């Protein structure tokens, strides 16, 4: 229960800020590794994907993370190819709301079509995350992306771990999903 309370507090008190303010370094492996943990929009989005995966796909929990990471890498490729992404910041903060809502309403054993649509939404929003990070990367951009991908996967696994710890408590899933979605709305208002 302490883990649930800690996760809920983190989700609710995340300050209204975007991770792409142009401040700070975006160069090299260590900066890439730290960014998802230090940016509230990314932290909440990555945890939510892990939570969703852990609650909905406990035997295939890797599917959400795989969809996210592959699409994030594709979004980075679009940026490096010089292809723009209109309203990328809106999509990123919107991902927090959508992923929180997916966590709130999705259930284990839901219809396959709903699960596939959820994975498609995860991938679509992940491409925005990848595009934004590739755009801001400087210097050793590939090392930055590698660090970012590793940190992203670790946050997904943390979400899966939290989901598994509270899986027997449906109210915990709803509280986590609602907390993340509300935090996303707060980020939008910020």
Short mmCIF file of C-alpha atoms in Angstrom, two decimals, residues 68-165:
data_model
loop_
_atom_site.label_atom_id
_atom_site.label_comp_id
_atom_site.label_asym_id
_atom_site.label_seq_id
_atom_site.Cartn_x
_atom_site.Cartn_y
_atom_site.Cartn_z
CA UNK A 68 6.35 3.02 -27.45
CA UNK A 69 10.09 2.54 -27.96
CA UNK A 70 9.79 1.57 -31.65
CA UNK A 71 7.55 4.55 -32.41
CA UNK A 72 9.76 6.87 -30.37
CA UNK A 73 12.77 5.81 -32.44
CA UNK A 74 10.72 6.33 -35.63
CA UNK A 75 9.77 9.82 -34.44
CA UNK A 76 13.46 10.58 -33.88
CA UNK A 77 14.16 9.40 -37.43
CA UNK A 78 11.50 11.79 -38.76
CA UNK A 79 13.16 14.67 -36.95
CA UNK A 80 16.62 13.79 -38.22
CA UNK A 81 15.18 13.54 -41.75
CA UNK A 82 13.99 17.14 -41.39
CA UNK A 83 10.29 16.27 -41.25
CA UNK A 84 8.35 18.54 -38.91
CA UNK A 85 5.80 17.48 -36.32
CA UNK A 86 3.13 20.16 -35.80
CA UNK A 87 2.05 20.72 -32.19
CA UNK A 88 4.56 18.20 -30.88
CA UNK A 89 4.46 19.65 -27.35
CA UNK A 90 0.67 19.43 -27.29
CA UNK A 91 0.89 15.79 -28.35
CA UNK A 92 3.45 15.06 -25.62
CA UNK A 93 1.42 16.56 -22.79
CA UNK A 94 -1.73 15.06 -24.33
CA UNK A 95 -0.08 11.66 -24.09
CA UNK A 96 -0.05 11.96 -20.31
CA UNK A 97 -3.81 12.52 -20.27
CA UNK A 98 -4.54 9.75 -22.79
CA UNK A 99 -2.22 7.21 -21.16
CA UNK A 100 -3.73 8.02 -17.76
CA UNK A 101 -7.22 7.49 -19.17
CA UNK A 102 -6.14 4.21 -20.79
CA UNK A 103 -4.86 3.06 -17.41
CA UNK A 104 -8.08 4.20 -15.75
CA UNK A 105 -10.55 2.43 -18.06
CA UNK A 106 -8.72 -0.54 -19.59
CA UNK A 107 -9.16 -4.01 -18.18
CA UNK A 108 -7.40 -7.32 -18.44
CA UNK A 109 -9.22 -9.54 -20.91
CA UNK A 110 -10.68 -6.63 -22.90
CA UNK A 111 -11.47 -7.20 -26.55
CA UNK A 112 -8.44 -7.56 -28.82
CA UNK A 113 -9.57 -4.61 -30.94
CA UNK A 114 -9.54 -2.31 -27.92
CA UNK A 115 -6.08 -3.49 -26.96
CA UNK A 116 -4.77 -2.96 -30.50
CA UNK A 117 -6.31 0.52 -30.62
CA UNK A 118 -4.65 1.30 -27.28
CA UNK A 119 -1.28 0.12 -28.60
CA UNK A 120 -1.78 2.27 -31.72
CA UNK A 121 -2.49 5.31 -29.53
CA UNK A 122 0.60 4.57 -27.45
CA UNK A 123 2.71 4.39 -30.62
CA UNK A 124 1.22 7.56 -32.12
CA UNK A 125 1.97 9.63 -29.04
CA UNK A 126 5.40 8.00 -28.63
CA UNK A 127 6.43 9.30 -32.06
CA UNK A 128 5.94 12.84 -30.68
CA UNK A 129 8.21 12.08 -27.74
CA UNK A 130 10.90 10.75 -30.09
CA UNK A 131 10.59 13.66 -32.50
CA UNK A 132 10.94 16.25 -29.75
CA UNK A 133 13.98 14.59 -28.25
CA UNK A 134 15.76 14.14 -31.54
CA UNK A 135 15.06 17.78 -32.39
CA UNK A 136 16.57 19.04 -29.14
CA UNK A 137 19.54 16.65 -29.20
CA UNK A 138 22.94 18.12 -29.91
CA UNK A 139 26.47 16.78 -30.06
CA UNK A 140 26.39 13.02 -29.72
CA UNK A 141 22.70 12.64 -30.57
CA UNK A 142 22.81 8.85 -30.99
CA UNK A 143 24.23 8.41 -27.50
CA UNK A 144 21.54 10.77 -26.18
CA UNK A 145 18.85 8.68 -27.89
CA UNK A 146 20.36 5.44 -26.53
CA UNK A 147 20.30 6.81 -22.98
CA UNK A 148 16.77 8.05 -23.48
CA UNK A 149 15.60 4.66 -24.77
CA UNK A 150 17.17 2.81 -21.84
CA UNK A 151 15.64 5.17 -19.28
CA UNK A 152 12.27 4.92 -21.04
CA UNK A 153 12.36 1.12 -20.86
CA UNK A 154 13.27 1.28 -17.16
CA UNK A 155 10.29 3.56 -16.44
CA UNK A 156 8.00 1.22 -18.36
CA UNK A 157 9.25 -1.66 -16.21
CA UNK A 158 8.69 0.40 -13.06
CA UNK A 159 5.09 0.93 -14.15
CA UNK A 160 4.67 -2.79 -14.80
CA UNK A 161 6.08 -3.51 -11.33
CA UNK A 162 3.64 -1.10 -9.67
CA UNK A 163 0.76 -2.63 -11.65
CA UNK A 164 1.72 -6.11 -10.53
CA UNK A 165 2.03 -5.00 -6.92
#
